[in-house]
Amino acid sequence: MPWSKIDITEESATKKLATELANALAPGAVLHLSGDLGAGKTTLCRYIIEALGYRGRVKSPTYTLVEPYSLEVATLYHFDLYRLADPSELEYIGYRDYFDGGSICLVEWPEKAQGLLGEPDLEIQIKMIGVSRMFCAKAYTEMGDRLFAKIVAN
């Protein structure tokens, strides 16, 4: 499947995109989010988590590597692998247990895992272009196709 691109100039459009994605998420979904520091990966994750009904403070898991969120649809795990010094550190947190097919996983900086995570359902790359953001998405699975359709429809 080809990459789809959407240019977003306002944060409200990011929130709308996150809400559309959240509405299509189901247990077992895995999203990989890549982009430079400050590109908007954590913001997109926060909006997805909020759209799924979480009402508390959404924390960035930069230091903890993973933050769990118990939601009505499933447990969601938000990973931020930016500070991962070595992919083997994922073994220490038992990362395989999180990708159990019954949870939803949002992974920032998946490239730091150097292939340990496998292929996601949907990969989103966020690029900063001046004051706007270019969201580039590519689906790898049937679930990813459904999520991809939400990005294309936006």
CSV table of C-alpha atoms in Angstrom, one decimal:
chain,number,residue,atom,x,y,z
A,1,MET,CA,0.0,0.0,0.0
A,2,PRO,CA,1.3,3.5,-0.8
A,3,TRP,CA,2.0,6.2,1.7
A,4,SER,CA,-0.9,8.7,2.3
A,5,LYS,CA,0.0,12.3,3.2
A,6,ILE,CA,-2.1,14.9,5.0
A,7,ASP,CA,-0.9,18.4,5.7
A,8,ILE,CA,-2.1,19.8,9.1
A,9,THR,CA,-1.7,23.4,10.0
A,10,GLU,CA,-3.8,23.6,13.2
A,11,GLU,CA,-3.8,21.6,16.3
A,12,SER,CA,-7.5,21.2,16.1
A,13,ALA,CA,-7.0,19.2,12.9
A,14,THR,CA,-4.5,16.9,14.8
A,15,LYS,CA,-7.2,16.3,17.4
A,16,LYS,CA,-9.8,15.5,14.7
A,17,LEU,CA,-7.4,13.0,13.0
A,18,ALA,CA,-6.7,11.4,16.4
A,19,THR,CA,-10.4,11.1,17.1
A,20,GLU,CA,-11.0,9.4,13.7
A,21,LEU,CA,-8.1,7.0,14.4
A,22,ALA,CA,-9.4,6.3,17.9
A,23,ASN,CA,-12.9,5.5,16.5
A,24,ALA,CA,-11.3,2.8,14.3
A,25,LEU,CA,-9.0,1.3,16.9
A,26,ALA,CA,-9.7,-2.2,18.2
A,27,PRO,CA,-7.8,-4.5,20.6
A,28,GLY,CA,-4.7,-5.8,19.0
A,29,ALA,CA,-3.9,-2.6,17.1
A,30,VAL,CA,-0.3,-1.4,16.9
A,31,LEU,CA,0.7,2.0,15.7
A,32,HIS,CA,4.2,3.2,15.2
A,33,LEU,CA,4.9,6.9,15.3
A,34,SER,CA,8.1,8.5,14.0
A,35,GLY,CA,9.3,12.0,13.6
A,36,ASP,CA,11.7,14.5,14.9
A,37,LEU,CA,11.6,15.9,18.5
A,38,GLY,CA,8.6,18.2,18.8
A,39,ALA,CA,6.9,16.9,15.6
A,40,GLY,CA,3.7,16.0,17.5
A,41,LYS,CA,3.9,12.3,18.2
A,42,THR,CA,3.0,12.6,21.9
A,43,THR,CA,0.3,15.1,21.1
A,44,LEU,CA,-1.3,12.7,18.6
A,45,CYS,CA,-1.1,9.9,21.2
A,46,ARG,CA,-2.6,12.1,23.9
A,47,TYR,CA,-5.6,13.0,21.7
A,48,ILE,CA,-6.1,9.3,20.7
A,49,ILE,CA,-6.1,8.3,24.4
A,50,GLU,CA,-8.5,11.1,25.3
A,51,ALA,CA,-10.8,10.2,22.4
A,52,LEU,CA,-10.9,6.6,23.7
A,53,GLY,CA,-12.4,8.0,27.0
A,54,TYR,CA,-9.5,8.5,29.3
A,55,ARG,CA,-10.1,11.5,31.5
A,56,GLY,CA,-6.9,11.7,33.6
A,57,ARG,CA,-3.6,13.4,32.8
A,58,VAL,CA,-1.9,11.7,29.8
A,59,LYS,CA,1.8,11.5,30.7
A,60,SER,CA,4.7,11.2,28.3
A,61,PRO,CA,6.4,7.9,28.9
A,62,THR,CA,9.8,9.3,28.0
A,63,TYR,CA,11.4,8.1,31.3
A,64,THR,CA,9.3,5.1,32.1
A,65,LEU,CA,9.3,3.8,28.5
A,66,VAL,CA,5.6,2.7,28.8
A,67,GLU,CA,2.4,4.1,30.4
A,68,PRO,CA,-0.7,1.9,30.6
A,69,TYR,CA,-4.2,3.3,30.3
A,70,SER,CA,-7.2,1.1,31.3
A,71,LEU,CA,-9.9,2.0,28.8
A,72,GLU,CA,-13.4,0.6,28.0
A,73,VAL,CA,-12.3,-0.8,24.7
A,74,ALA,CA,-9.0,-2.3,25.9
A,75,THR,CA,-5.8,-1.5,27.9
A,76,LEU,CA,-3.7,0.9,25.8
A,77,TYR,CA,0.0,1.0,26.2
A,78,HIS,CA,1.8,4.2,25.2
A,79,PHE,CA,5.5,3.6,24.5
A,80,ASP,CA,8.2,6.3,24.1
A,81,LEU,CA,11.5,4.7,23.2
A,82,TYR,CA,13.4,7.9,22.7
A,83,ARG,CA,15.7,7.2,25.7
A,84,LEU,CA,16.2,3.6,24.9
A,85,ALA,CA,19.9,3.1,25.0
A,86,ASP,CA,19.9,-0.5,23.7
A,87,PRO,CA,17.0,-2.5,22.3
A,88,SER,CA,17.7,-5.3,24.8
A,89,GLU,CA,16.3,-2.9,27.5
A,90,LEU,CA,12.9,-3.9,26.1
A,91,GLU,CA,13.4,-7.4,27.3
A,92,TYR,CA,13.8,-6.0,30.9
A,93,ILE,CA,10.3,-4.5,30.8
A,94,GLY,CA,8.8,-7.7,29.2
A,95,TYR,CA,7.7,-5.9,26.1
A,96,ARG,CA,6.3,-9.0,24.4
A,97,ASP,CA,3.6,-9.2,27.1
A,98,TYR,CA,2.2,-5.8,26.0
A,99,PHE,CA,1.7,-6.9,22.4
A,100,ASP,CA,-0.7,-9.7,23.4
A,101,GLY,CA,-3.4,-9.1,20.7
A,102,GLY,CA,-5.8,-7.9,23.4
A,103,SER,CA,-4.3,-4.4,24.0
A,104,ILE,CA,-3.7,-1.4,21.9
A,105,CYS,CA,-0.1,-0.2,21.5
A,106,LEU,CA,1.1,3.3,20.4
A,107,VAL,CA,4.8,3.3,20.0
A,108,GLU,CA,6.9,6.5,19.6
A,109,TRP,CA,10.4,6.1,18.2
A,110,PRO,CA,10.0,2.5,17.1
A,111,GLU,CA,13.2,2.7,15.2
A,112,LYS,CA,15.1,2.6,18.5
A,113,ALA,CA,13.9,-1.0,19.0
A,114,GLN,CA,15.8,-2.0,15.9
A,115,GLY,CA,13.2,-4.4,14.5
A,116,LEU,CA,12.3,-6.2,17.8
A,117,LEU,CA,8.7,-4.9,17.6
A,118,GLY,CA,7.8,-6.4,14.3
A,119,GLU,CA,5.5,-4.7,11.7
A,120,PRO,CA,2.8,-2.4,13.0
A,121,ASP,CA,-0.7,-2.2,11.7
A,122,LEU,CA,-0.2,1.4,10.8
A,123,GLU,CA,3.0,3.5,10.6
A,124,ILE,CA,2.7,7.3,10.9
A,125,GLN,CA,5.6,9.6,10.2
A,126,ILE,CA,5.2,13.2,11.2
A,127,LYS,CA,7.3,15.8,9.5
A,128,MET,CA,7.5,19.5,10.5
A,129,ILE,CA,7.2,21.8,7.5
A,130,GLY,CA,7.4,25.4,8.7
A,131,VAL,CA,4.4,25.8,11.1
A,132,SER,CA,2.5,22.8,9.7
A,133,ARG,CA,2.8,19.1,10.1
A,134,MET,CA,2.9,16.5,7.3
A,135,PHE,CA,1.4,13.2,8.5
A,136,CYS,CA,2.5,10.3,6.3
A,137,ALA,CA,0.8,7.0,6.9
A,138,LYS,CA,1.2,3.5,5.6
A,139,ALA,CA,-0.9,0.4,6.4
A,140,TYR,CA,0.6,-3.1,6.8
A,141,THR,CA,-2.4,-5.2,7.9
A,142,GLU,CA,-6.2,-5.4,7.5
A,143,MET,CA,-6.5,-3.4,10.8
A,144,GLY,CA,-4.0,-0.9,9.4
A,145,ASP,CA,-6.1,-0.6,6.2
A,146,ARG,CA,-9.1,0.5,8.3
A,147,LEU,CA,-7.0,3.0,10.2
A,148,PHE,CA,-5.4,4.1,6.9
A,149,ALA,CA,-8.9,4.8,5.5
A,150,LYS,CA,-9.5,7.2,8.3
A,151,ILE,CA,-6.4,9.2,7.4
A,152,VAL,CA,-7.3,9.2,3.7
A,153,ALA,CA,-10.8,10.4,4.5
A,154,ASN,CA,-9.6,13.3,6.6
